[in-house]
Amino acid sequence: MINIWKPIIVIEGIFMKKRRISSELVYLSGAVILAFATALLTASDLGLSMVIAPAYIVSLKFDFLTFGQAEYIVQGILFVAFCAVVRKVKLTYFCAFLSGFIYGLILDFWRMVIPHFNPDLYEPGGFSMQLRIFYFVTGFLLNSLGVMLYFKSYIYPQVYEFFVKGVSKYFHVELSKFKIGFDMCCFIVAVAVSFLLLHRIEGIGPGTVVLACCNGLLIGWYGKCFDKYFETYPVLEKFAEKFEL
C-alpha cells in the first residue's frame, strides 16, 4: 500500500532540519547588530539601556572621547573589578574586554558612516517624533537580537554580561536575580554620573524602562526561535575548549 503522506513527511523533515552555523560567525553578527542597535537608540534620544548609559554620559562630558572609546574605559574598569572580585585572571578572560573593544569600534563606525547617527551632523533626538520612535523600536528589537547572538557563541560577550555571569557563578547567586541587581546598580550609577558630570539627566528616558522590562523576554523568545532552526559549532575547536569560567 502506498503511503501518500510520505513525501509530505520527507519535505517537512528537510525544512525542519536545523542549519549548522559557526559560533564565530554568530558572535561577529551579534557584535555588528548590537552596535547598530545602540546607534539607533542613541539617535532616538528616548533612553538607552541602563548598562551602557554611563559610557554615553562620559562621552558627552569629554568631547575627545567617542561613545565607543568611552565604552573601552567603562568596560575596562568593570573588567578589573571582575578580576579583583573572583581573585583570578585567565588569559581567556581578556576576550571579554576584546569583545567590548570590537563592539566599540563598530559602534563608532556606524555613528560615523550613517549621517543620522553622526552627532556632529545631527543632534540625537533632533528628528520628528515619528522617526525617533521608529529608531527606538528598531533599535530595541535589534538590541535583544544582538545580545541573544552573543550568548549563542562560546566566545565571551562584552564585560557587562561577562561580569554578571562570572560573579553570580562565583558567589553561587541565581543569575536572573544577580542580573536585576546589576542593572539597578548601573541605573543608579548612570543617574549619579549624569548629575555629577552634566548636571542634568542624559541617556536615561522612557525607553530605558521599556528596555529594562522587555529586553529579557525578547532575548528569551529570540533564543527559542534560534534553537528551533539553527545549531552552532566552533570552527576553532581547540580554542573553544578554553572558554570555561
Tab-separated table of C-alpha atoms in Angstrom:
chain	number	residue	atom	x	y	z
A	1	MET	CA	0.000	0.000	0.000
A	2	ILE	CA	1.345	3.412	-0.990
A	3	ASN	CA	1.831	5.877	1.829
A	4	ILE	CA	0.571	9.176	0.392
A	5	TRP	CA	1.874	11.098	3.408
A	6	LYS	CA	5.495	10.009	2.991
A	7	PRO	CA	6.513	12.788	0.510
A	8	ILE	CA	4.993	15.395	2.814
A	9	ILE	CA	6.860	13.974	5.827
A	10	VAL	CA	10.132	13.947	3.865
A	11	ILE	CA	9.666	17.567	2.723
A	12	GLU	CA	8.743	18.645	6.247
A	13	GLY	CA	11.861	16.927	7.585
A	14	ILE	CA	14.058	18.790	5.101
A	15	PHE	CA	12.691	22.176	6.128
A	16	MET	CA	12.679	21.370	9.847
A	17	LYS	CA	16.290	20.167	9.846
A	18	LYS	CA	18.472	22.587	11.776
A	19	ARG	CA	21.087	24.512	9.879
A	20	ARG	CA	24.568	24.482	11.361
A	21	ILE	CA	26.280	27.836	11.706
A	22	SER	CA	29.698	28.616	13.140
A	23	SER	CA	29.867	30.104	16.633
A	24	GLU	CA	32.435	32.604	15.443
A	25	LEU	CA	30.068	33.944	12.761
A	26	VAL	CA	27.224	34.142	15.270
A	27	TYR	CA	29.494	36.089	17.645
A	28	LEU	CA	30.516	38.568	14.946
A	29	SER	CA	26.907	39.009	13.824
A	30	GLY	CA	25.949	39.770	17.417
A	31	ALA	CA	28.611	42.481	17.689
A	32	VAL	CA	27.589	44.168	14.419
A	33	ILE	CA	23.855	44.057	15.174
A	34	LEU	CA	24.219	45.190	18.785
A	35	ALA	CA	26.411	48.156	17.814
A	36	PHE	CA	23.917	49.181	15.126
A	37	ALA	CA	21.081	48.893	17.657
A	38	THR	CA	22.944	51.141	20.102
A	39	ALA	CA	23.473	53.736	17.356
A	40	LEU	CA	19.734	53.672	16.617
A	41	LEU	CA	18.776	54.007	20.273
A	42	THR	CA	21.217	56.879	20.740
A	43	ALA	CA	19.847	58.728	17.713
A	44	SER	CA	16.283	58.357	19.017
A	45	ASP	CA	17.243	60.002	22.336
A	46	LEU	CA	14.373	58.203	24.056
A	47	GLY	CA	16.552	56.316	26.502
A	48	LEU	CA	19.417	53.842	26.402
A	49	SER	CA	19.925	50.634	28.272
A	50	MET	CA	20.926	51.483	31.845
A	51	VAL	CA	24.021	49.324	31.356
A	52	ILE	CA	25.538	51.415	28.565
A	53	ALA	CA	24.191	54.795	29.729
A	54	PRO	CA	27.247	55.607	31.924
A	55	ALA	CA	29.633	55.264	28.962
A	56	TYR	CA	27.398	57.510	26.839
A	57	ILE	CA	27.339	60.153	29.568
A	58	VAL	CA	31.136	60.055	29.815
A	59	SER	CA	31.394	60.582	26.046
A	60	LEU	CA	29.114	63.636	26.290
A	61	LYS	CA	31.212	65.174	29.029
A	62	PHE	CA	34.583	64.613	27.380
A	63	ASP	CA	34.433	65.714	23.733
A	64	PHE	CA	37.696	63.985	22.851
A	65	LEU	CA	36.120	60.612	23.600
A	66	THR	CA	33.720	58.901	21.209
A	67	PHE	CA	30.908	56.733	22.541
A	68	GLY	CA	32.872	53.631	21.568
A	69	GLN	CA	36.049	54.840	23.281
A	70	ALA	CA	34.114	55.629	26.462
A	71	GLU	CA	32.885	52.027	26.329
A	72	TYR	CA	36.507	50.783	26.366
A	73	ILE	CA	37.147	52.771	29.536
A	74	VAL	CA	33.991	51.785	31.420
A	75	GLN	CA	34.263	48.125	30.448
A	76	GLY	CA	37.971	48.175	31.282
A	77	ILE	CA	37.202	49.394	34.817
A	78	LEU	CA	34.499	46.747	35.200
A	79	PHE	CA	36.895	44.075	33.927
A	80	VAL	CA	39.473	44.986	36.567
A	81	ALA	CA	36.714	44.875	39.185
A	82	PHE	CA	35.696	41.403	37.996
A	83	CYS	CA	39.218	40.018	38.290
A	84	ALA	CA	39.536	41.552	41.764
A	85	VAL	CA	36.236	40.026	42.920
A	86	VAL	CA	36.910	36.483	41.659
A	87	ARG	CA	40.604	36.781	42.615
A	88	LYS	CA	41.683	35.163	39.406
A	89	VAL	CA	42.943	36.225	35.987
A	90	LYS	CA	42.945	33.949	32.971
A	91	LEU	CA	44.169	34.836	29.509
A	92	THR	CA	40.788	33.974	28.000
A	93	TYR	CA	39.107	36.487	30.330
A	94	PHE	CA	40.638	39.251	28.244
A	95	CYS	CA	38.418	38.118	25.364
A	96	ALA	CA	35.522	39.765	27.224
A	97	PHE	CA	37.347	43.085	27.083
A	98	LEU	CA	38.223	42.367	23.440
A	99	SER	CA	34.513	41.875	22.764
A	100	GLY	CA	33.852	45.317	24.234
A	101	PHE	CA	36.667	46.790	22.169
A	102	ILE	CA	35.312	45.288	18.925
A	103	TYR	CA	31.800	46.452	19.794
A	104	GLY	CA	33.090	49.999	20.468
A	105	LEU	CA	34.897	50.127	17.134
A	106	ILE	CA	31.796	49.000	15.236
A	107	LEU	CA	29.605	51.445	17.173
A	108	ASP	CA	31.860	54.363	16.228
A	109	PHE	CA	31.871	53.109	12.632
A	110	TRP	CA	28.063	53.168	12.423
A	111	ARG	CA	27.936	56.630	14.016
A	112	MET	CA	30.470	57.908	11.515
A	113	VAL	CA	29.151	56.486	8.224
A	114	ILE	CA	25.384	56.985	8.737
A	115	PRO	CA	24.564	60.725	8.810
A	116	HIS	CA	21.572	60.492	11.183
A	117	PHE	CA	23.738	58.603	13.674
A	118	ASN	CA	26.596	61.110	13.488
A	119	PRO	CA	26.317	63.561	16.421
A	120	ASP	CA	28.472	66.076	14.534
A	121	LEU	CA	25.828	66.282	11.804
A	122	TYR	CA	22.590	65.629	13.674
A	123	GLU	CA	21.961	66.087	17.369
A	124	PRO	CA	20.459	62.932	18.951
A	125	GLY	CA	16.706	63.378	19.138
A	126	GLY	CA	16.751	66.167	16.567
A	127	PHE	CA	14.171	64.469	14.367
A	128	SER	CA	10.407	64.179	14.189
A	129	MET	CA	8.836	62.138	16.979
A	130	GLN	CA	7.647	59.551	14.459
A	131	LEU	CA	11.205	58.971	13.244
A	132	ARG	CA	12.552	58.896	16.801
A	133	ILE	CA	10.008	56.234	17.775
A	134	PHE	CA	10.871	54.236	14.642
A	135	TYR	CA	14.574	54.393	15.500
A	136	PHE	CA	13.880	53.365	19.080
A	137	VAL	CA	11.609	50.422	18.245
A	138	THR	CA	14.018	49.133	15.579
A	139	GLY	CA	16.959	49.594	17.943
A	140	PHE	CA	15.109	47.820	20.743
A	141	LEU	CA	14.305	44.804	18.551
A	142	LEU	CA	17.855	44.587	17.218
A	143	ASN	CA	19.402	45.113	20.651
A	144	SER	CA	17.752	41.978	22.016
A	145	LEU	CA	18.717	40.038	18.900
A	146	GLY	CA	22.352	41.092	19.195
A	147	VAL	CA	22.565	40.097	22.864
A	148	MET	CA	20.964	36.717	22.106
A	149	LEU	CA	23.512	36.012	19.376
A	150	TYR	CA	26.347	36.837	21.795
A	151	PHE	CA	25.052	34.190	24.185
A	152	LYS	CA	24.853	31.560	21.431
A	153	SER	CA	28.615	31.688	20.927
A	154	TYR	CA	31.264	30.189	23.201
A	155	ILE	CA	33.300	33.411	22.972
A	156	TYR	CA	32.824	35.647	25.998
A	157	PRO	CA	30.405	38.539	25.394
A	158	GLN	CA	31.141	42.097	26.476
A	159	VAL	CA	32.338	42.712	30.020
A	160	TYR	CA	28.846	43.678	31.205
A	161	GLU	CA	27.357	40.231	30.541
A	162	PHE	CA	30.640	38.513	31.408
A	163	PHE	CA	30.681	40.224	34.825
A	164	VAL	CA	27.112	39.145	35.605
A	165	LYS	CA	27.693	35.538	34.555
A	166	GLY	CA	31.070	35.185	36.258
A	167	VAL	CA	30.346	36.907	39.579
A	168	SER	CA	26.953	35.238	40.036
A	169	LYS	CA	28.619	31.867	39.480
A	170	TYR	CA	31.468	32.692	41.865
A	171	PHE	CA	29.093	33.628	44.711
A	172	HIS	CA	26.500	30.948	43.792
A	173	VAL	CA	23.771	33.534	43.259
A	174	GLU	CA	20.915	32.917	40.838
A	175	LEU	CA	21.841	34.553	37.523
A	176	SER	CA	18.493	36.284	36.961
A	177	LYS	CA	18.485	37.803	40.463
A	178	PHE	CA	22.057	38.999	40.177
A	179	LYS	CA	21.287	40.488	36.752
A	180	ILE	CA	18.430	42.534	38.218
A	181	GLY	CA	20.692	43.818	40.974
A	182	PHE	CA	23.445	44.632	38.494
A	183	ASP	CA	21.028	46.559	36.265
A	184	MET	CA	19.741	48.553	39.230
A	185	CYS	CA	23.305	49.433	40.214
A	186	CYS	CA	24.001	50.572	36.648
A	187	PHE	CA	20.876	52.746	36.753
A	188	ILE	CA	21.979	54.400	39.991
A	189	VAL	CA	25.498	54.932	38.604
A	190	ALA	CA	24.112	56.400	35.360
A	191	VAL	CA	21.910	58.902	37.212
A	192	ALA	CA	24.716	59.847	39.612
A	193	VAL	CA	27.313	60.257	36.853
A	194	SER	CA	24.855	62.259	34.747
A	195	PHE	CA	24.208	64.744	37.563
A	196	LEU	CA	27.863	64.832	38.565
A	197	LEU	CA	29.304	65.428	35.089
A	198	LEU	CA	26.474	67.124	33.193
A	199	HIS	CA	24.204	68.481	35.957
A	200	ARG	CA	21.223	67.017	34.122
A	201	ILE	CA	19.799	63.631	33.123
A	202	GLU	CA	21.147	62.211	29.866
A	203	GLY	CA	20.886	58.724	28.375
A	204	ILE	CA	18.024	57.784	30.700
A	205	GLY	CA	14.453	58.108	29.427
A	206	PRO	CA	11.164	56.267	28.936
A	207	GLY	CA	12.937	53.908	26.559
A	208	THR	CA	15.211	52.825	29.413
A	209	VAL	CA	12.166	51.483	31.270
A	210	VAL	CA	10.960	49.633	28.161
A	211	LEU	CA	14.380	48.040	27.691
A	212	ALA	CA	14.603	47.057	31.352
A	213	CYS	CA	11.145	45.440	31.387
A	214	CYS	CA	11.042	43.776	27.974
A	215	ASN	CA	14.616	43.110	26.893
A	216	GLY	CA	14.970	39.845	28.795
A	217	LEU	CA	11.665	38.487	27.498
A	218	LEU	CA	12.562	39.315	23.898
A	219	ILE	CA	16.038	37.809	24.241
A	220	GLY	CA	14.428	34.594	25.507
A	221	TRP	CA	11.975	34.496	22.588
A	222	TYR	CA	14.741	35.103	20.046
A	223	GLY	CA	16.754	32.329	21.690
A	224	LYS	CA	13.934	29.802	21.346
A	225	CYS	CA	13.463	30.695	17.676
A	226	PHE	CA	17.198	30.412	17.043
A	227	ASP	CA	17.417	26.998	18.720
A	228	LYS	CA	14.494	25.777	16.640
A	229	TYR	CA	16.185	26.416	13.301
A	230	PHE	CA	19.928	26.624	13.993
A	231	GLU	CA	22.685	24.922	15.910
A	232	THR	CA	26.142	26.358	16.433
A	233	TYR	CA	29.511	24.685	16.196
A	234	PRO	CA	33.033	26.005	16.800
A	235	VAL	CA	35.352	26.235	13.828
A	236	LEU	CA	38.262	26.715	16.233
A	237	GLU	CA	37.578	23.671	18.408
A	238	LYS	CA	40.778	23.755	20.483
A	239	PHE	CA	40.295	27.466	21.101
A	240	ALA	CA	36.670	26.936	22.170
A	241	GLU	CA	37.695	24.417	24.840
A	242	LYS	CA	39.490	27.159	26.779
A	243	PHE	CA	36.369	29.260	27.319
A	244	GLU	CA	35.165	27.972	30.642
A	245	LEU	CA	34.619	30.273	33.603
